Each structure stands twice: as structure tokens, then as C-alpha cells.
Tab-separated table of C-alpha atoms and ligand atoms in Angstrom:
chain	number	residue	atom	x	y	z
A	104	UNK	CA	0.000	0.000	0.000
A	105	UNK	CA	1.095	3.525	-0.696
A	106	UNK	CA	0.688	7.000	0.962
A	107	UNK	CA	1.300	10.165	0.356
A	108	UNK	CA	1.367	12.377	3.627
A	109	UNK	CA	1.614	16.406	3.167
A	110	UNK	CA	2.745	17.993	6.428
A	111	UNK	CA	5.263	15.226	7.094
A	112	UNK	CA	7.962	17.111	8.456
A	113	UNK	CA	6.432	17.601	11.709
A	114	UNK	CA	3.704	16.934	14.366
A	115	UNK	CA	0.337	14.798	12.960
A	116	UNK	CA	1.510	14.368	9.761
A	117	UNK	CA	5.049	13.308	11.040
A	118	UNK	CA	3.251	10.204	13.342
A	119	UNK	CA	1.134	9.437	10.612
A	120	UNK	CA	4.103	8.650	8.595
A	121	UNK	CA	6.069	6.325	11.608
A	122	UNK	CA	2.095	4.946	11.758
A	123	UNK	CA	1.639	4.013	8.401
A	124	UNK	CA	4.934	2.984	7.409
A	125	UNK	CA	4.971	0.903	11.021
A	126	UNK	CA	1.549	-0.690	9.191
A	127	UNK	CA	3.787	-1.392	6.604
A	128	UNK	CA	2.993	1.155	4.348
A	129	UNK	CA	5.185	3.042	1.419
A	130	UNK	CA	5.322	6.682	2.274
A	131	UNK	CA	5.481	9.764	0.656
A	132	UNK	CA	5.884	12.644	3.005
A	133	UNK	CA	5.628	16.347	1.966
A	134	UNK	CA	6.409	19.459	3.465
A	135	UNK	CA	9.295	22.537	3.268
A	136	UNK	CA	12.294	21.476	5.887
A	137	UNK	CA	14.248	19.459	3.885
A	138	UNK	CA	16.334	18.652	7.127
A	139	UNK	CA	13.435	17.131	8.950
A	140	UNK	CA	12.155	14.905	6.142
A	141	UNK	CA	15.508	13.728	5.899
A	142	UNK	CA	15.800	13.173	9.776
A	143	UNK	CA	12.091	11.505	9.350
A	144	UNK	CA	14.214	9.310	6.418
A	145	UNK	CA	17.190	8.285	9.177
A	146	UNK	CA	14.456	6.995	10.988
A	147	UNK	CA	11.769	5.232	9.160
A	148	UNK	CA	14.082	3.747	6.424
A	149	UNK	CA	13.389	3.098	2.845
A	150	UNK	CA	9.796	2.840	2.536
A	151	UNK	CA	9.713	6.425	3.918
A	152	UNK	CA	10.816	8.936	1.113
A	153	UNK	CA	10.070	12.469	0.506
A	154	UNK	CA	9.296	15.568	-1.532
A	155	UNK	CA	10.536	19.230	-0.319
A	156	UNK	CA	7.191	21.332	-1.254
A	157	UNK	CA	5.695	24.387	-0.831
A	158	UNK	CA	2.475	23.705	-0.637
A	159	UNK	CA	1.322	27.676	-0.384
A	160	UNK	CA	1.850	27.683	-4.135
A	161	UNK	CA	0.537	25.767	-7.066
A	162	UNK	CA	4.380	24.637	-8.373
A	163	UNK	CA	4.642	22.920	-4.700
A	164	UNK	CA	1.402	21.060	-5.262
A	165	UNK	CA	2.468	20.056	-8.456
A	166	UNK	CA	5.997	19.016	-6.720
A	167	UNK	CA	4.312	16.541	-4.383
A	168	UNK	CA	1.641	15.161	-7.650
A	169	UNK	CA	4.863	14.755	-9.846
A	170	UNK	CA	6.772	12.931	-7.161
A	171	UNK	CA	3.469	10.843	-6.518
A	172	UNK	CA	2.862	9.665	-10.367
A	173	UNK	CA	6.724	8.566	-10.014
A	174	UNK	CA	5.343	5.891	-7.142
A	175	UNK	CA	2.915	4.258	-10.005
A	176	UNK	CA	-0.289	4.572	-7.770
A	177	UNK	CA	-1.522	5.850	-4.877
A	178	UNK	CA	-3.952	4.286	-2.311
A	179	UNK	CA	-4.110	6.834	0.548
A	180	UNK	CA	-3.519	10.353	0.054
A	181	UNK	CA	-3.708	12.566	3.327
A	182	UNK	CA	-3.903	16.168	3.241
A	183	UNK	CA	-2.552	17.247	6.247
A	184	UNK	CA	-0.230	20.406	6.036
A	185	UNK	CA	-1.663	23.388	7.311
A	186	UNK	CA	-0.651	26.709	9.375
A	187	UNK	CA	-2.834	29.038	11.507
A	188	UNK	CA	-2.016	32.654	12.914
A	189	UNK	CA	-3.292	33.630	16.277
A	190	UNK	CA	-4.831	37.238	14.810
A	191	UNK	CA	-7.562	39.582	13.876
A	192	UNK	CA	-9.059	38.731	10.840
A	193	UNK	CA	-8.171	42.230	9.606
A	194	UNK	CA	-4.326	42.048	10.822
A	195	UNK	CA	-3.703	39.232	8.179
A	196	UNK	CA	-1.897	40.551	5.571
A	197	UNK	CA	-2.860	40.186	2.161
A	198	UNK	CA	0.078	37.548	1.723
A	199	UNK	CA	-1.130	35.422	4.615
A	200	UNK	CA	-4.755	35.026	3.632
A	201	UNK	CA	-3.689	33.704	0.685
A	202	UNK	CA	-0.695	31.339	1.834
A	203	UNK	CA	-3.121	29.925	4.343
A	204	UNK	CA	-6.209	29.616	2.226
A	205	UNK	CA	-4.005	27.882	0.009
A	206	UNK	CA	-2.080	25.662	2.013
A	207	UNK	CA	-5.005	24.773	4.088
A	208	UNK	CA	-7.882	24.559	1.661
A	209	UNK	CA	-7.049	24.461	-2.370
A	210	UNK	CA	-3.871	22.418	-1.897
A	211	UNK	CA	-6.027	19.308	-0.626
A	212	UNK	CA	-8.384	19.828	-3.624
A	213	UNK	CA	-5.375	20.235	-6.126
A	214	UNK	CA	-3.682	17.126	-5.025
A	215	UNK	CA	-7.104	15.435	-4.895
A	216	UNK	CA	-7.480	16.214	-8.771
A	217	UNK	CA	-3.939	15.468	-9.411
A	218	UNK	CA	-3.673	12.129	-7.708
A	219	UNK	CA	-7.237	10.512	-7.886
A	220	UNK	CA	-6.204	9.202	-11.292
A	221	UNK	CA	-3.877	7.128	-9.225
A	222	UNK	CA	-6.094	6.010	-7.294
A	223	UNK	CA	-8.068	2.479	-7.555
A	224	UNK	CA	-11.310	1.457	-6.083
A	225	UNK	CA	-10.663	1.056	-2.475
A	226	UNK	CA	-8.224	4.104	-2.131
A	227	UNK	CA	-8.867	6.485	0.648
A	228	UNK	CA	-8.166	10.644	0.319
A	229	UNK	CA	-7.861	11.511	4.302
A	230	UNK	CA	-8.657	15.723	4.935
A	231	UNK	CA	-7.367	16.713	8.246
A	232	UNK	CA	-9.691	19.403	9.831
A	233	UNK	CA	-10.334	20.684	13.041
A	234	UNK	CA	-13.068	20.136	15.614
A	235	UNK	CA	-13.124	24.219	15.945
A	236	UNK	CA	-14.776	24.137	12.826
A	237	UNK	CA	-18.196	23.838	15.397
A	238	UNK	CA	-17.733	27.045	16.896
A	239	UNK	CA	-16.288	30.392	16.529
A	240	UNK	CA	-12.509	30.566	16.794
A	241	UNK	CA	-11.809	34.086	17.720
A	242	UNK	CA	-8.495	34.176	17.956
A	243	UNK	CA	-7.772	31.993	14.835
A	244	UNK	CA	-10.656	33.305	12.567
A	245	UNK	CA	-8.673	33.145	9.162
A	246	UNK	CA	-7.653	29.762	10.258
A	247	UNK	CA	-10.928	28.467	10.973
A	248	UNK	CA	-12.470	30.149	7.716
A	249	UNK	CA	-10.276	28.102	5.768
A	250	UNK	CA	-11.087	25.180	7.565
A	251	UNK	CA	-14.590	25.600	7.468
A	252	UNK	CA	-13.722	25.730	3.918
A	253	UNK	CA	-12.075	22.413	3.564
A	254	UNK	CA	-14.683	21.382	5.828
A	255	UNK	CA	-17.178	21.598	3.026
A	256	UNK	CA	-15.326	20.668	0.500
A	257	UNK	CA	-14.206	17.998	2.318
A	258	UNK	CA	-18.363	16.895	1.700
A	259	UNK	CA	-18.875	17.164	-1.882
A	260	UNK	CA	-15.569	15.033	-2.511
A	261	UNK	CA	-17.083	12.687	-0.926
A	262	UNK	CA	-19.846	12.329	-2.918
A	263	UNK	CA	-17.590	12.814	-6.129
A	264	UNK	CA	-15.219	10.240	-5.640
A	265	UNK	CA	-18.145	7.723	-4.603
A	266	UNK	CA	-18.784	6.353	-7.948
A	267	UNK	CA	-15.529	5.924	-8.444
A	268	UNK	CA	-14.807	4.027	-5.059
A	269	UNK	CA	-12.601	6.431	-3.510
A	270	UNK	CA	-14.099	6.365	0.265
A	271	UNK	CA	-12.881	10.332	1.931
A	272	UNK	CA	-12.073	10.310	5.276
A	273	UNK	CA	-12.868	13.793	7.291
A	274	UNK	CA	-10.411	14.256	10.463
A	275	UNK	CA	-11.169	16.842	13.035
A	276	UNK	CA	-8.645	17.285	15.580
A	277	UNK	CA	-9.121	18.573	19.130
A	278	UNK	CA	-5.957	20.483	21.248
A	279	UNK	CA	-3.081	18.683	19.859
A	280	UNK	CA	0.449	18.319	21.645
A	281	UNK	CA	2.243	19.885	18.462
A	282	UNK	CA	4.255	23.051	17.163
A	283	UNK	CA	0.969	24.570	15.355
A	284	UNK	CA	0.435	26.804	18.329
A	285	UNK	CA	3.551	28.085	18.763
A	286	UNK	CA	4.137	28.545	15.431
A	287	UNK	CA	0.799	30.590	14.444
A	288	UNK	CA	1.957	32.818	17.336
A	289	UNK	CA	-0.340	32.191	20.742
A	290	UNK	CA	-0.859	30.842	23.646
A	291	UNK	CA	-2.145	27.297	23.254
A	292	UNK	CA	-5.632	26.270	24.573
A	293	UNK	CA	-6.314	26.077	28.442
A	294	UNK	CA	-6.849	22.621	28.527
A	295	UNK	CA	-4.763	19.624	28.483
A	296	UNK	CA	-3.598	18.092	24.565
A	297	UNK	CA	-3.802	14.865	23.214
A	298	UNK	CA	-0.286	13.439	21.658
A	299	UNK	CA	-0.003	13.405	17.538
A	300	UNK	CA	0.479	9.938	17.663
A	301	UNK	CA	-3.095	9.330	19.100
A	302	UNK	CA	-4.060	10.627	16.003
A	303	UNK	CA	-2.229	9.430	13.646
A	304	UNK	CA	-3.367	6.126	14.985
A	305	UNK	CA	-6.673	7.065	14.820
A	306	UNK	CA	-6.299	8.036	11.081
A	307	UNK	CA	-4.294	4.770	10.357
A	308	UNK	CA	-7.374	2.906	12.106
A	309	UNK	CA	-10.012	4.771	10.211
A	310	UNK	CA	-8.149	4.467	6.989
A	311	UNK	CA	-7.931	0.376	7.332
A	312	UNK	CA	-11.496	0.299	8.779
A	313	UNK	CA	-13.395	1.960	6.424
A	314	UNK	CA	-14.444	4.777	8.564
A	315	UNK	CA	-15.469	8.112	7.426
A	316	UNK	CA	-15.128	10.781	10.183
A	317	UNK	CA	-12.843	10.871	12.833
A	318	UNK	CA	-12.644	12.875	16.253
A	319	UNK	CA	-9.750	12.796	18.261
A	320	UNK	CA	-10.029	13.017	21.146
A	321	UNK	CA	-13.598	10.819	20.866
A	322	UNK	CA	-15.365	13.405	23.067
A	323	UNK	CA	-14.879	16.521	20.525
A	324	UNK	CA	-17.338	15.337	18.735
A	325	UNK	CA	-20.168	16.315	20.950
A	326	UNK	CA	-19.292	19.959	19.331
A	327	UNK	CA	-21.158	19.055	16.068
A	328	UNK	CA	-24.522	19.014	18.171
A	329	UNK	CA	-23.264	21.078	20.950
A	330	UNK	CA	-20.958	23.621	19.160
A	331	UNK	CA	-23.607	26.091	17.319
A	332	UNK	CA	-24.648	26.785	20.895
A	333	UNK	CA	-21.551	27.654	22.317
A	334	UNK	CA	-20.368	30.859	23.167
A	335	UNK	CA	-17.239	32.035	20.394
A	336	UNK	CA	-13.798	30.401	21.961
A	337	UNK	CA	-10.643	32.515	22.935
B	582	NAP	N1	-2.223	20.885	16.775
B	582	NAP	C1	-3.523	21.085	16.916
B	582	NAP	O1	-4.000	21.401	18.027
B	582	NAP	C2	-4.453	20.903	15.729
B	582	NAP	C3	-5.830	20.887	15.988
B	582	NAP	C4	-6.707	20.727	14.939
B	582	NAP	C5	-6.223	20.564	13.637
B	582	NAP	N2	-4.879	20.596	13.408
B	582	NAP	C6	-4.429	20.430	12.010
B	582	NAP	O2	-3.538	19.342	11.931
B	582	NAP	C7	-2.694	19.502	10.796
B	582	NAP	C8	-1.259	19.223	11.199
B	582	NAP	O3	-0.847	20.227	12.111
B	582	NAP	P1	0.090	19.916	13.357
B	582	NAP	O4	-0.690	20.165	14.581
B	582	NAP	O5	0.775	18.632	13.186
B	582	NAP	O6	1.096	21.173	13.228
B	582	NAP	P2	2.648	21.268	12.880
B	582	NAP	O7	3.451	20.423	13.791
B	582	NAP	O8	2.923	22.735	12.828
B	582	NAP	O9	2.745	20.645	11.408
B	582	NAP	C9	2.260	21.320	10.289
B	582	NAP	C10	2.809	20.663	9.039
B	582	NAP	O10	2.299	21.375	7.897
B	582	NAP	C11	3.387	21.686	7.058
B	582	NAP	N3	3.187	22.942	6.339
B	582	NAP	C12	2.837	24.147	6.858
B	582	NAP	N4	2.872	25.084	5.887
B	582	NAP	C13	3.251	24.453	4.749
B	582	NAP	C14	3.509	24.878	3.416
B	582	NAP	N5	3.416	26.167	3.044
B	582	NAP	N6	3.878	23.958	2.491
B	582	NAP	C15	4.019	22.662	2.850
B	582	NAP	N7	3.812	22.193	4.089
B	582	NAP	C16	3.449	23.085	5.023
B	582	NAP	C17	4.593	21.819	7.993
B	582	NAP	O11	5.802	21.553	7.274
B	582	NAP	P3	6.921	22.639	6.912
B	582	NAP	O12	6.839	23.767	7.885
B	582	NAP	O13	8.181	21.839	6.954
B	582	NAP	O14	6.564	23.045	5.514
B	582	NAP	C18	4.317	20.702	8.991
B	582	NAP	O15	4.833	19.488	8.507
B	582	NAP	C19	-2.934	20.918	10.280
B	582	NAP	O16	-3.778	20.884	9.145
B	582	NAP	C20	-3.635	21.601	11.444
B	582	NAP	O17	-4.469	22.641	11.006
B	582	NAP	C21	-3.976	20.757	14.420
């Protein structure tokens, strides 16, 4: 079996990659530090191999869908890269909207239509979310825009790939133990996180299992019922 894993250089998407290729797996990781997908090699061997991308531009997506034709066929892709910034909506800057919009939400879609013609009946395309996509995230509200986003998407490519047995798995993370926080600039949530590897076991599980939605922690996904009548977070 063979994945492709954006993100891979780091946190989810890193464990998903010692998950998957621990499942025995191929793996394809993506992401921009070269020196961590080469660490990630050290570690995981052969069947791990990589693709330095930029996935806030189009020639980065098409990076990680040229390196993926080279692999013959592709069972599992998982879009997983993305970046917040604890700000304003209106302190973005121009340049930020769009990295993040298209890191977060187009890439997934542009590497869907690049690599479901490698993909069989049976193949899985894996979005990772968030479970803030239930409420208002104040102090991430580009961030969860452009989930919300893939969030929807996420929905109708489900239905499209149907017919063509592609199942699409929709992942929506609670607080996880990772550097997004740090990097996007803010103080991390007051409450305690789960470990990436919980979820990238979780994904791997789905993925085999023929799931189609997966919470992690279990318990976040009270917020699809209980989140429209919650007061905005942050
Ligand atoms: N941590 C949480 O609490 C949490 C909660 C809900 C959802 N999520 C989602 O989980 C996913 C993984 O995040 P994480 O928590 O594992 O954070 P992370 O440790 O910061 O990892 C983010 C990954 O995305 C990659 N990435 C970011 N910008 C990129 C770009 N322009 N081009 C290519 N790759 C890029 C990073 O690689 P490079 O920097 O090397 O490019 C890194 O591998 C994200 O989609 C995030 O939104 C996280």
C-alpha cells in the first residue's frame, strides 16, 4: 500500500508517517524542511521517502503530484499540512490570507485532482480538519475560515469520488500536543492536549477500517450538536 502524507515534516503528519509505514505502508511525506524529512528518512528507512514542497503555491502542489505519479499509484492520500495565525481577521496581511487559504484549503483539492487518477477502487483521500470548525474561533478566525472551507469541500468530494470508489475520510482534531500553536503565534488552549500519535493512529485505524469521520479526542465530537450553541472560543 502507498501514501502520500503532506505535512510530514512535523507533528500529525510526522506520526502518521512512523504509523503508516509501522503498518507497513510506502510513504510519501511532503512538506518545506528538507532537514526534517531527511531526519524523518534516518528513521523510518526506505519505505519512507520524501518531496521538499511548498504547498502555499501551485508549483509545490504540483511538486508533491509529480513525485506521486513517479510511485505508479496511490492508495491513501492525506492532506494534512496546514498553518494558523493567532490574529484579527483584519491584521492578516494580504500575503497570509492567501498562503493559508491555500495551504489549508485548495492544496487538498489540487492534489485530490492530481492524484485521484492514481487512485483504484478502495483508495482512501484523508482531509485533516479541526473540531473548531463547530464554533467560533476568535483568535484563529482566518484559520478556521479556511477550515470551514475544507470542511465543506471535504463533503462534496465525498460524494464525487463515490462512484468511483474512492471512500474520503474527514479528520477533526481537538488540542493537539504539536508546534501549530507556537508557530501561528499564541498561547495554546487552556486545557490539556492529546499526543499526535493518538491521532495518527486514529487516522491509520479509520483508513484500514473503512471509517469516514474521525474525532480525536472521541469526546470533541459532541461539538457538532453542541458547538452552534456555544459561546465564540478565545
Ligand atoms: N495541533 C492542533 O491542536 C491541531 C488541531 C486541529 C487541527 N490541526 C491540524 O492538523 C494539521 C497538522 O498540524 P500539526 O498540529 O501537526 O502542526 P505542525 O506540527 O505545525 O505541522 C504542520 C505541518 O504542515 C506543514 N506545512 C505548513 N505550511 C506548509 C507549506 N506552506 N507547504 C508545505 N507544508 C506546510 C509543515 O511543514 P513545513 O513547515 O516543513 O513546511 C508541517 O509538517 C494541520 O492541518 C492543522 O491545522 C492541528
Amino acid at each position: 500500500m502507498k501514501a502520500v502524507v503532506t505535512g510530514a515534516s512535523s507533528g500529525i503528519g510526522r506520526a502518521l508517517c512512523a504509523e503508516l509505514v509501522g503498518r507497513g505502508f510506502e510513504v510519501l511525506g511532503a512538506a518545506r524542511s528538507e532537514a526534517a524529512l531527511q531526519a524523518l528518512r534516518g528513521e523510518l528507512g526506505q519505505r519512507f521517502r520524501y518531496v521538499v514542497a511548498d504547498l502555499s503555491k501551485l508549483e509545490g502542489v504540483e511538486r508533491v503530484a509529480q513525485a506521486a505519479r513517479e510511485l505508479g499509484w496511490v492508495d491513501v492520500l492525506v492532506n494534512n499540512a496546514g498553518f494558523g495565525l493567532y490574529k484579527r481577521l483584519l491584521d492578516h496581511t494580504d500575503e497570509e490570507l492567501v498562503s493559508m487559504v491555500m495551504v489549508n484549503y485548495v492544496a487538498p483539492i489540487a492534489l485530490a485532482r492530481r492524484l485521484t487518477p492514481l487512485m483504484r477502487r478502495g483508495s482512501v483521500v484523508v482531509n485533516v480538519i479541526t473540531a473548531g470548525v463547530h464554533v467560533l474561533m476568535t483568535k484563529l478566525p482566518a484559520y478556521g475560515a479556511s477550515k470551514i472551507a475544507l470542511h465543506y469541500a471535504t463533503e462534496a468530494l465525498r460524494r464525487e469520488l463515490k462512484p468511483l470508489g474512492i471512500r474520503v475520510v474527514a479528520v477533526y482534531p481537538g488540542y493537539v500536543a504539536t508546534a501549530f500553536h507556537e508557530r501561528a503565534g499564541g498561547a495554546p488552549p487552556k486545557m490539556k492536549p492529546i499526543p499526535p500519535e493518538r491521532v495518527a493512529k486514529a487516522i491509520a485505524d479509520a483508513v484500514l477500517k473503512g471509517k469516514h469521520r474521525v474525532y480525536a479526542p472521541g469526546y470533541t465530537a459532541l461539538l457538532r450538536i453542541l458547538g452552534p450553541h456555544l459561546p465564540p472560543l478565545g
